[in-house]
Coordinates of C-alpha atoms in Angstrom, one line a residue:
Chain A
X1 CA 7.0 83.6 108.7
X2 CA 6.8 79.5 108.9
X3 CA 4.1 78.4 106.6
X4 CA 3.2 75.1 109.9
X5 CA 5.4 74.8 112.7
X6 CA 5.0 71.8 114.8
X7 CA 6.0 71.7 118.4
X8 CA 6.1 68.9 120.4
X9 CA 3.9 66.8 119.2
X10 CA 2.9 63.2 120.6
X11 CA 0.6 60.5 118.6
X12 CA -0.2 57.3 119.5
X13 CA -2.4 55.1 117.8
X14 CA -4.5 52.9 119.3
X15 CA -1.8 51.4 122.0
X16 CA 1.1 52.1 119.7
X17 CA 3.1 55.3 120.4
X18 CA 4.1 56.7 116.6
X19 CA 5.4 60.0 117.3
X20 CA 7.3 61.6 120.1
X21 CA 8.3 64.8 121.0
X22 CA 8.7 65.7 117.0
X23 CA 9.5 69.4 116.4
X24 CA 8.8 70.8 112.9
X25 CA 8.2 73.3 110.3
X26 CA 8.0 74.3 106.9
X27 CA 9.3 77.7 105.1
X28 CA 7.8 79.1 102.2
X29 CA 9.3 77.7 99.4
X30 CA 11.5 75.0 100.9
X31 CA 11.2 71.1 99.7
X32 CA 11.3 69.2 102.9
X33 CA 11.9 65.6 102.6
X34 CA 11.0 63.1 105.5
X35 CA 13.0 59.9 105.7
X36 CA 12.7 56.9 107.6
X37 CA 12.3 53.1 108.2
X38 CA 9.0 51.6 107.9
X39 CA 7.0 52.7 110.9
X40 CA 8.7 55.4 111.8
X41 CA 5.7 57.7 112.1
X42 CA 6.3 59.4 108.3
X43 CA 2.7 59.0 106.5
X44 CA 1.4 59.8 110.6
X45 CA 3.8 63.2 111.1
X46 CA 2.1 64.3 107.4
X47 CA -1.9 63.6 108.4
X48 CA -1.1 65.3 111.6
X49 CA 0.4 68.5 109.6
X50 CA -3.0 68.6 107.6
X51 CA -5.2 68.3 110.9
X52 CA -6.3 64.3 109.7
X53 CA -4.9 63.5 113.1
X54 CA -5.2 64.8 116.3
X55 CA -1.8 65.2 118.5
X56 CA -1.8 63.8 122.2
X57 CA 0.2 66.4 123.6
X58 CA 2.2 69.4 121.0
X59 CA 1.1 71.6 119.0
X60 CA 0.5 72.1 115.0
X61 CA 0.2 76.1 114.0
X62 CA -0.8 76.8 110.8
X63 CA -0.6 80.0 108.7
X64 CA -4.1 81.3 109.1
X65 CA -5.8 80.8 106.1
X66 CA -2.8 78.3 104.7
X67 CA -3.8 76.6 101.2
X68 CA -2.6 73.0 101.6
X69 CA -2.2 70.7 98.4
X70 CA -2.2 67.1 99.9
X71 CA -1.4 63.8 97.6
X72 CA -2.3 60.7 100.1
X73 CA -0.5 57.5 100.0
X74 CA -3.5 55.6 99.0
X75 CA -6.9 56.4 98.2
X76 CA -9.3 53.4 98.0
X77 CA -12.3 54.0 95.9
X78 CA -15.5 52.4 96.8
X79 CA -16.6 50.1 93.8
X80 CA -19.7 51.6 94.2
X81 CA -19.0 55.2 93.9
X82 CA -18.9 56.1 90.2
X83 CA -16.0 58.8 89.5
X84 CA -14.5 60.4 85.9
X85 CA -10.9 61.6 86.4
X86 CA -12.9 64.9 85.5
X87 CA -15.0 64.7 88.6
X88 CA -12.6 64.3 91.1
X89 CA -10.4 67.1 90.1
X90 CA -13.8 69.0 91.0
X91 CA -13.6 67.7 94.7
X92 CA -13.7 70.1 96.5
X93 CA -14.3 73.3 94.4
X94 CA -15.9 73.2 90.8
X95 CA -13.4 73.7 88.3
X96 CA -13.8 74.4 84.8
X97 CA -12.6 71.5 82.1
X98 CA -9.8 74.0 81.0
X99 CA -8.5 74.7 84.5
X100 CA -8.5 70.6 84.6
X101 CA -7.0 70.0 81.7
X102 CA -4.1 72.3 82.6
X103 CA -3.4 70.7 86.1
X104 CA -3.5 67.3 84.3
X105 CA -0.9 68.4 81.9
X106 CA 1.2 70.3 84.7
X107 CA 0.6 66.7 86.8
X108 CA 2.0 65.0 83.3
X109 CA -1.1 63.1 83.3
X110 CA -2.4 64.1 79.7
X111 CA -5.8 63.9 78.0
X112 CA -7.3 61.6 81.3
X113 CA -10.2 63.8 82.0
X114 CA -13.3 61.3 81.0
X115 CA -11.4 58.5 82.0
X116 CA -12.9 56.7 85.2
X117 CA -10.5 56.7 88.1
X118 CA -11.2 53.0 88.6
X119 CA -9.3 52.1 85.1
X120 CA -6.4 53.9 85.8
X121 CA -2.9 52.9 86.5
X122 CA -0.5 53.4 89.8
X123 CA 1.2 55.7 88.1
X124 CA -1.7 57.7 86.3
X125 CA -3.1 57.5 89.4
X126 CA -0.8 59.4 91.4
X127 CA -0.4 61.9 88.6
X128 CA -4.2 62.8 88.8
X129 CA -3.7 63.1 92.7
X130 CA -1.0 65.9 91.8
X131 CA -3.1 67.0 89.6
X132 CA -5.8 67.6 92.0
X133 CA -3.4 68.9 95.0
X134 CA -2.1 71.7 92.6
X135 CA -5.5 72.7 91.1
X136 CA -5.9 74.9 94.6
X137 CA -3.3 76.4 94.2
X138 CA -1.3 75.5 97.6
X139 CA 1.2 77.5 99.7
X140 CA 2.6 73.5 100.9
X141 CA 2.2 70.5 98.8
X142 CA 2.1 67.5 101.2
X143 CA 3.3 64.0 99.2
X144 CA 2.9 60.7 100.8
X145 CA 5.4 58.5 99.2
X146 CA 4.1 59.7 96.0
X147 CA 6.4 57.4 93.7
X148 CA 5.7 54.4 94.7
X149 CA 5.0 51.9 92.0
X150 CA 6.7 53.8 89.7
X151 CA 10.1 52.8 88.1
X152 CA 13.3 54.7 88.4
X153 CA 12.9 56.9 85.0
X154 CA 9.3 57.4 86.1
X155 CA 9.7 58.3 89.6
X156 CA 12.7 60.6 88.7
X157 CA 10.6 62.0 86.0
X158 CA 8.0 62.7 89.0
X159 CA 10.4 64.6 90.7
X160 CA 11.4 67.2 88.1
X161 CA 7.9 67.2 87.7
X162 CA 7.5 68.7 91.4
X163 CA 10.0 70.7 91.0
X164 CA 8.6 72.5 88.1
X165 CA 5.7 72.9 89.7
X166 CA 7.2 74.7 92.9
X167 CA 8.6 77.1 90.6
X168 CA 5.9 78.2 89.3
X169 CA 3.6 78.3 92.3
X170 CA 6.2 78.9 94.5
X171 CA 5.1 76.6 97.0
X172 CA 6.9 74.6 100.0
X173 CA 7.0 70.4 99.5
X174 CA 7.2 68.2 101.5
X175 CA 7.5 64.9 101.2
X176 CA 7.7 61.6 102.4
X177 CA 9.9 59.1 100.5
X178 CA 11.6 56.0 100.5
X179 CA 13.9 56.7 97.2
X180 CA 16.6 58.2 99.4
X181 CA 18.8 58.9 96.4
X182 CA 16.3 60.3 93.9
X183 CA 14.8 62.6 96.9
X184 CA 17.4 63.9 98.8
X185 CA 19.2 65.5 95.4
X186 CA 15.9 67.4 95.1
X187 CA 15.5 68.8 98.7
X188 CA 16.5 72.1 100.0
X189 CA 16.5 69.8 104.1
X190 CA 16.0 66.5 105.1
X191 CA 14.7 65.3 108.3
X192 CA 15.4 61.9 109.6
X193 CA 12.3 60.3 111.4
X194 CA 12.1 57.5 113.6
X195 CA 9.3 58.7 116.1
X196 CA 11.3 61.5 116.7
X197 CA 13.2 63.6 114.7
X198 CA 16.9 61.9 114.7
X199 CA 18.9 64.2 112.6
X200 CA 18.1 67.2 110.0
X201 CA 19.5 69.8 107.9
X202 CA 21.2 69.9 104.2
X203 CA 21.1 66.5 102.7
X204 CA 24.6 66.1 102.2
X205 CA 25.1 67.0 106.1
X206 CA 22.3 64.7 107.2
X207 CA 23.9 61.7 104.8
X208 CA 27.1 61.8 106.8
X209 CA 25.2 61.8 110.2
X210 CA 25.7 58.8 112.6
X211 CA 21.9 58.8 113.2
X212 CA 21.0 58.6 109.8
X213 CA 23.9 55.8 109.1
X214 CA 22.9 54.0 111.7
X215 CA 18.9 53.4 110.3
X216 CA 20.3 53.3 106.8
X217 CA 23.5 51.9 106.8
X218 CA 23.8 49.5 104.2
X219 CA 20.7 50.3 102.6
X220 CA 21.3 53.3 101.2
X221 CA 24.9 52.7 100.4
X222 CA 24.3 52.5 97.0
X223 CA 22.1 55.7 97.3
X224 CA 24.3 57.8 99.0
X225 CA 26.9 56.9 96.1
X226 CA 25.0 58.1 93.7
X227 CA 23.8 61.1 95.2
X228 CA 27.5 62.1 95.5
X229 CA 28.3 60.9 92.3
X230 CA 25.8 63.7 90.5
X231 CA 26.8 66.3 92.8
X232 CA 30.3 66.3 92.7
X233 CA 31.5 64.0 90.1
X234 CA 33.7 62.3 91.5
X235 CA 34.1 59.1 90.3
X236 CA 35.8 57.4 92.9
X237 CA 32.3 56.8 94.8
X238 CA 33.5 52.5 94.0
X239 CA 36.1 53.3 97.2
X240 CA 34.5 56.3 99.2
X241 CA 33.2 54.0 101.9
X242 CA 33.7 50.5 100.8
X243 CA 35.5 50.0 104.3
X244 CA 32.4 50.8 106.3
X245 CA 30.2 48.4 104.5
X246 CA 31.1 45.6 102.3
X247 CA 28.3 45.5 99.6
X248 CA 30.3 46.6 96.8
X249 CA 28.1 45.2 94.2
X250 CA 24.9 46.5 95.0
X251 CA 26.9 49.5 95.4
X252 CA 27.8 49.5 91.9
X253 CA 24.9 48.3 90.6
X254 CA 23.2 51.4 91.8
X255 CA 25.5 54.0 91.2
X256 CA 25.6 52.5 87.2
X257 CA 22.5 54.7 87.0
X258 CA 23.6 57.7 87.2
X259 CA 26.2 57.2 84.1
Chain B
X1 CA -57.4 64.5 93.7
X2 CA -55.6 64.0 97.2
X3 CA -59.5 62.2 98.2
X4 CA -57.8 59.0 96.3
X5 CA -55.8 57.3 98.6
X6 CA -54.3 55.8 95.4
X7 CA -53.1 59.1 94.7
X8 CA -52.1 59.9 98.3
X9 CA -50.3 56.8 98.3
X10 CA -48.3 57.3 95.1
X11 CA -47.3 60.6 96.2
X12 CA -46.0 58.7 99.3
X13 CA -44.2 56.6 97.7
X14 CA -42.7 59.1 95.4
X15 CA -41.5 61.1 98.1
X16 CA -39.8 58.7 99.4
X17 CA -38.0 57.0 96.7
X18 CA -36.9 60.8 95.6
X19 CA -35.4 61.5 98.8
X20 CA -34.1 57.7 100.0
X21 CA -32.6 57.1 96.8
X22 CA -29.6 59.7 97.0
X23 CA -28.9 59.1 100.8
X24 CA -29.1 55.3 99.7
X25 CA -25.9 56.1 97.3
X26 CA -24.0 57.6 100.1
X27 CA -25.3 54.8 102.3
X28 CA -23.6 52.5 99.8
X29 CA -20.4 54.6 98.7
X30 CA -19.6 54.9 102.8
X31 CA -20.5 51.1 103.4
X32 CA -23.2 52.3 105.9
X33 CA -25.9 49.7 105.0
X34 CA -25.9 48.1 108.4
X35 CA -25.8 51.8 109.8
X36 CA -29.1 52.6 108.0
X37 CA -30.5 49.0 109.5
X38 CA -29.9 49.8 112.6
X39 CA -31.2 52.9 112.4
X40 CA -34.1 52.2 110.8
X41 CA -34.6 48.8 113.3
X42 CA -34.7 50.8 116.1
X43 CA -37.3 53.2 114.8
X44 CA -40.0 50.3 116.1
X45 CA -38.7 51.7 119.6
X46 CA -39.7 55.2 118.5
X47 CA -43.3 53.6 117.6
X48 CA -43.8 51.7 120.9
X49 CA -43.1 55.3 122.1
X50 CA -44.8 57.3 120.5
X51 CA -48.1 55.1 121.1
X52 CA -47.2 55.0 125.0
X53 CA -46.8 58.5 125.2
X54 CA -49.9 59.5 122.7
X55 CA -47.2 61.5 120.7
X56 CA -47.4 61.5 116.4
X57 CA -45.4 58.2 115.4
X58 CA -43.3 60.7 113.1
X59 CA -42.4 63.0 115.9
X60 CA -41.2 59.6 118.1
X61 CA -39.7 57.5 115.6
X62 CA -37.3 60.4 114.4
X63 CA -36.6 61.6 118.3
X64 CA -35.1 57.3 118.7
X65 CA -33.8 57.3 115.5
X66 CA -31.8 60.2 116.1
X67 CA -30.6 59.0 118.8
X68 CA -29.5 55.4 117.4
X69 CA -27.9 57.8 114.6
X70 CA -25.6 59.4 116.5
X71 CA -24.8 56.6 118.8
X72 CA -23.6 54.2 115.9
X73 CA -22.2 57.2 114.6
X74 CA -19.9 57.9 117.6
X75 CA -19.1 54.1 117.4
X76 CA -18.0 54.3 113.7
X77 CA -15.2 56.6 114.6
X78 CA -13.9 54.5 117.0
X79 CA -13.2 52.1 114.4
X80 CA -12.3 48.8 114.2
X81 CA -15.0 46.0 114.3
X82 CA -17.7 48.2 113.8
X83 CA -19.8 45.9 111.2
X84 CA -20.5 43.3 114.2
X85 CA -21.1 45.9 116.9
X86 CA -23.8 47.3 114.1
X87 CA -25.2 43.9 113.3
X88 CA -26.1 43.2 117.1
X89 CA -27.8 47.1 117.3
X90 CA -29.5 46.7 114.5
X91 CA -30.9 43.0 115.3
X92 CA -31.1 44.2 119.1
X93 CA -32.8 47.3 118.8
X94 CA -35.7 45.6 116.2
X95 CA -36.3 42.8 119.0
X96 CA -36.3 45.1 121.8
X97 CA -39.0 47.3 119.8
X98 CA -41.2 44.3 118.9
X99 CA -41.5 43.1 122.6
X100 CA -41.3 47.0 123.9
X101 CA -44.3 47.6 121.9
X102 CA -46.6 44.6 123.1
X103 CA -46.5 46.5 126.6
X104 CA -48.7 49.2 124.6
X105 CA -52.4 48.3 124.5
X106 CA -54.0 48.3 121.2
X107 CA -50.5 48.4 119.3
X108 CA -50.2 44.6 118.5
X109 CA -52.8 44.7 116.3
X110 CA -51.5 46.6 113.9
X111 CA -48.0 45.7 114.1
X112 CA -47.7 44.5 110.8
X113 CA -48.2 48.1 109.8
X114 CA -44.8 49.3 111.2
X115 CA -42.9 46.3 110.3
X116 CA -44.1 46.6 106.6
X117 CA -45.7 50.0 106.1
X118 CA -49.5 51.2 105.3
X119 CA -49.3 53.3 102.5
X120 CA -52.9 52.8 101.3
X121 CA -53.7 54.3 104.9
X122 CA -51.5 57.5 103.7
X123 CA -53.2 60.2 105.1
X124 CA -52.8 64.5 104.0
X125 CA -51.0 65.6 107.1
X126 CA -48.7 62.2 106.5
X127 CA -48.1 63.3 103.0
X128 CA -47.2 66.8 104.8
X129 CA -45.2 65.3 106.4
X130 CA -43.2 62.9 104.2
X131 CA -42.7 65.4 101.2
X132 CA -41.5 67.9 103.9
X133 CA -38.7 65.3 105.7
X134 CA -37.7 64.2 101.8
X135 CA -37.3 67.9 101.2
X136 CA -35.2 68.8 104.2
X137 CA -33.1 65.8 103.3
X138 CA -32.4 66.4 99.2
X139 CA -32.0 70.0 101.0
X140 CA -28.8 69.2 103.4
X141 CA -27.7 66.8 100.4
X142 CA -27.7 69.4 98.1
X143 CA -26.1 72.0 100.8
X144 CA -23.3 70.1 101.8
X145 CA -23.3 67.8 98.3
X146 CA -19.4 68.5 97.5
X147 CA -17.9 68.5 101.2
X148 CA -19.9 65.5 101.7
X149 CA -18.0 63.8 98.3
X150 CA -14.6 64.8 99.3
X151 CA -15.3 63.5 102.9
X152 CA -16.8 60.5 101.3
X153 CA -13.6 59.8 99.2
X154 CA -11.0 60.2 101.5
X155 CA -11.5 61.7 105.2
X156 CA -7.4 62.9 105.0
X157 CA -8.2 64.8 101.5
X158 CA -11.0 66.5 102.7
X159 CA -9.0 67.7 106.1
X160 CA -6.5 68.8 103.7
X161 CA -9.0 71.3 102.1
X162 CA -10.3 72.7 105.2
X163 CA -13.4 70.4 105.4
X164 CA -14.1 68.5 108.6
X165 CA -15.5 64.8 107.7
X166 CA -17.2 64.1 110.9
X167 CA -19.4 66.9 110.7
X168 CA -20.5 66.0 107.6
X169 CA -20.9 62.2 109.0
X170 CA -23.0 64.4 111.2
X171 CA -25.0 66.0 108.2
X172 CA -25.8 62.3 106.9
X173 CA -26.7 61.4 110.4
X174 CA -29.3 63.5 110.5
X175 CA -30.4 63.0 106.8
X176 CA -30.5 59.1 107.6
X177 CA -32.6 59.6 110.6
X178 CA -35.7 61.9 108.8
X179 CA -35.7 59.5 106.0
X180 CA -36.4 57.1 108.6
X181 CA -38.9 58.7 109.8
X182 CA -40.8 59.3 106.9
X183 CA -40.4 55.8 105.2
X184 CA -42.2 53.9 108.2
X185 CA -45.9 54.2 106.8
X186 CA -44.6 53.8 103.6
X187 CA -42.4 50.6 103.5
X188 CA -42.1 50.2 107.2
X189 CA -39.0 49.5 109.4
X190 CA -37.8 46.4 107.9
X191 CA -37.6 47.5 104.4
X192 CA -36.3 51.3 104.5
X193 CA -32.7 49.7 104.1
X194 CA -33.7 48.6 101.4
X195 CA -35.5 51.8 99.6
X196 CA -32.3 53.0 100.5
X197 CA -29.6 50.4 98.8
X198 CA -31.5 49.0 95.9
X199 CA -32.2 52.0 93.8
X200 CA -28.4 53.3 94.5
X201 CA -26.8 49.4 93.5
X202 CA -29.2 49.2 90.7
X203 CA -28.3 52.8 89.6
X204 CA -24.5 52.0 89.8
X205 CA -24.0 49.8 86.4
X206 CA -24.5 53.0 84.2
X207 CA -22.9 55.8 85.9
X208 CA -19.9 57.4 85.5
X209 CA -20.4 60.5 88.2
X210 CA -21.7 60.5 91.5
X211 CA -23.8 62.9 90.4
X212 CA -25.4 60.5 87.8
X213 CA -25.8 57.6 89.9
X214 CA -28.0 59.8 92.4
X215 CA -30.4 61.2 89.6
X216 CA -30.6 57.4 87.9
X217 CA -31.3 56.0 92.0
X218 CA -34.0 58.5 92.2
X219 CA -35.4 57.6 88.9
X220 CA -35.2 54.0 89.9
X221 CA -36.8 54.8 93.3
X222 CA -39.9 56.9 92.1
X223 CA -40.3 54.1 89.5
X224 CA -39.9 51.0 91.7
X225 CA -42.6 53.2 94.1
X226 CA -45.1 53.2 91.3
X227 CA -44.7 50.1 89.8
X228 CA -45.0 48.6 93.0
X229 CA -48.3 50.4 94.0
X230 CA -49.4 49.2 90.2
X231 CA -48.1 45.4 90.9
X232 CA -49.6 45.6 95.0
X233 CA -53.2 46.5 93.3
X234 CA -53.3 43.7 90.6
X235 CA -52.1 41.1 92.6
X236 CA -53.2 42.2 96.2
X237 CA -50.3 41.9 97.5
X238 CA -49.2 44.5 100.1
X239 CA -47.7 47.8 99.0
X240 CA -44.3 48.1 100.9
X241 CA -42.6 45.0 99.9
X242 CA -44.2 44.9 96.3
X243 CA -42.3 48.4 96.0
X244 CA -39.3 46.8 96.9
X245 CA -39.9 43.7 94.9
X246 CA -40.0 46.0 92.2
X247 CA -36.2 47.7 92.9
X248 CA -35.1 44.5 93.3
X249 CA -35.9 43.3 89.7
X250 CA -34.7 46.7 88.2
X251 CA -31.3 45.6 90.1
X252 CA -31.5 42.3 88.3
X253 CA -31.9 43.8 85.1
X254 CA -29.1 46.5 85.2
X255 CA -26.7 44.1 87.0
X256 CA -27.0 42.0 84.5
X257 CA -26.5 44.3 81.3
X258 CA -23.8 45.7 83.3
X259 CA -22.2 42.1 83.7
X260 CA -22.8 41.9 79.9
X261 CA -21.5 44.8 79.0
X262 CA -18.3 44.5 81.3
X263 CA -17.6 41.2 79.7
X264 CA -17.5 42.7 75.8

């Protein structure tokens, strides 16, 4: 049984139409990776999936009773609102200061709990979030770009970090990214947004689509290298498509990561 | 002991700042202050009816304020350029009560008794009435007090666990509009915003939970109440805007060691 399965559905905020038409669904125990251009509808298809927005035509089904763990792209704090690290893991259920001081370590987040979340940084930040989204023990984990302002060690440290965490609660992810090449090693399927759903399936099958080239082309040269590069060591990535694009360099530059 | 309308006015006072304190930190965490105003403004409509109509001020003034509750809150969720659209209810709705109530004979006179508040007129059935509407309120705070946080925080976080933020917008709605209600013979329409906000910022410098901040408002509150009774007798000043002349100087005090104590 699909954990949500969206059908059809059709946004549009304010005059702007966001999504179209978008078909899709989550298994249990799948990672799910969203990818897209800015403004393609990735951070809208997500709030939609946890019933923050409401679809003008389609449909979102749910597993009755589905526990969703949901890490926002941003969360603004009101200056006024006092909150400990401690607190907010209690939001919504009470949780005991063990049970938080386990997420926190499963989020890699350490000894944060009296820390106020106002003094924390991006990256601390997003761990706590994780923190929190695990705590209730979800069926889905929902990221929103959950890496961002984290470096490449970090974010890919993030990552393993989510994986280890689906193993042991077994849990579907999905996520949105940008960090093509980090991500799309990590997913089981990745679907291509731009208001509607332009290509999906296995990452490696999904890389080679013409849809997918087309929005990413050059931009994720150096990404799709490396991706390659880890998964089937081959070391000839420098030549693999330097006739479709001609940024070599950056290319290199990128795939010098992965060694 | 409720023969001394000192007494009877204390208590008034009291529960108020008990019950307007805690609403006044969601009121500031949500950046609802010119919600509350415009609320509260309008409640000088609900007087101009109630006297028209021979109806018990509390039973009017809740019945418009209500109404102006919900209407600014449907507005909210429409977003954008909300804060001005507030600004002209809130001025609107005061000046439309002021002249609405000349039309009622007998009502000018005492006027300055809904704009500021009679508390030393505090009768038994109004103390009935105000410690009932400030427990109803801490009630529905204390009911809903988590789903109302998460909502607070982050409208998408608490969707994601199940809870649905506009109904508890709707749970404040209602919580804003009793308060109302009960705070016009105490400080009057034009300074319930303020019995609301001032005990919440003042309380903010030396919290660290939500949870702290609205026990260390009410504190604040029930003290400004008092103190402001105290200050309204020894100077003769009136009652409702000595109370708030109070908060105000508590604020001063704990901004201040805040600002010191940020800057070590």
């Amino acid at each position: 049984m699909k954990l949500i399965e969206a059908r059809g559905l059709q946004v549009t905020l304010g005059e702007h139409p966001v999504l179209q038409g978008v078909d899709f669904h989550v298994d249990p125990g799948e990672i799910v990776t969203i990818v897209g251009p800015n403004g393609s509808g990735k951070s809208t298809l997500l709030r939609t999936l946890i019933g923050a927005v409401k679809p003008q035509a389609g449909k979102v089904t749910r597993k009755p009773g589905l526990r969703l763990g949901y890490v926002p792209q941003k969360l603004q704090i009101d200056a006024t609102l006092p909150l400990t690290v401690a607190r907010f893991l209690s939001l919504p259920h009470r949780i005991s200061r063990a049970e938080g001081r386990a997420a926190l370590e499963e989020a890699g987040a350490g000894a944060l709990e009296g820390r106020p979340m106002s003094g924390l940084s991006g990256g601390q930040f997003q761990r706590v979030l994780l923190a929190r989204a695990i705590l209730g023990k979800p069926e889905v984990l929902l990221l929103d770009e959950p890496t961002q302002g984290l470096d490449q060690p970090g974010s890919a440290a993030f990552y393993r970090q989510i994986e280890q965490i689906r193993a042991r609660l077994g849990c579907a992810v999905v996520m949105v990214s940008h960090e093509l090449h980090v991500v799309m090693s990590a997913s089981d399927r990745v679907v291509c947004l731009n208001g509607h759903v332009c290509c999906q399936g296995h990452p490696e099958t999904v890389a080679q689509a013409a849809e997918y080239r087309a929005l990413f082309g050059t931009g994720t040269h150096g990404a799709l290298a490396l991706y390659r590069h880890e998964h089937t060591h081959t070391h000839d990535h420098g030549h693999d498509h330097a006739h479709d694009h001609g940024h070599d360099h950056s290319h290199h530059d990128h795939a010098g990561h992965g060694h | 002991m409720l023969d001394d309308f000192l007494v009877r006015a204390a208590l008034a006072g009291l529960g108020l700042a008990l019950a307007a304190a805690p609403l006044g930190c969601f009121v500031s965490w949500r950046r609802m202050a010119n919600f509350g105003d415009a609320t509260a403004h309008a409640a000088i409509l609900g007087v101009a009816l109630s006297l028209a109509l021979s109806l018990p001020v509390f039973a009017g003034t809740l019945f418009v304020a209500l109404v102006m509750a919900v209407l600014v809150g449907a507005l909210s969720e429409r977003g954008l350029g909300i804060d001005t659209v507030l600004g002209v209810l809130a001025h609107g709705a005061l000046a439309i009560g002021l002249v609405a109530i000349t039309f009622v004979p007998g009502a000018r006179l005492d006027l300055s008794a809904y704009l500021f508040g009679d508390i030393l007129a505090v009768t038994k059935s109004d103390l009935l009435v105000i410690w009932g509407g400030a427990a109803l309120v801490l009630a529905l705070l204390l009911w809903r007090w988590q789903a109302l946080l998460t909502a607070t925080l982050s409208p998408d976080l608490a969707h994601a666990s199940g809870i649905d933020p506009r109904l508890e917008s709707r749970v404040l709605t209602v919580a804003l509009a009793l308060t109302v209600a009960v705070a016009i013979k105490v400080v009057g329409v034009l300074l319930i915003g303020a019995m609301l906000l001032i005990p919440a910022a003042a309380a903010r410098p030396f919290a660290r939970t939500p949870e702290a901040m609205a026990l260390t408002a009410a504190g604040i509150g029930g003290v400004s109440a008092l103190a402001g009774l105290e200050g309204a007798l020894l100077f003769d000043t009136p009652a409702g805007p000595s109370m708030v002349c109070a908060a105000t100087l508590i604020f001063a005090v704990t901004a201040s060691l805040g600002a010191l104590r940020a800057r070590r």
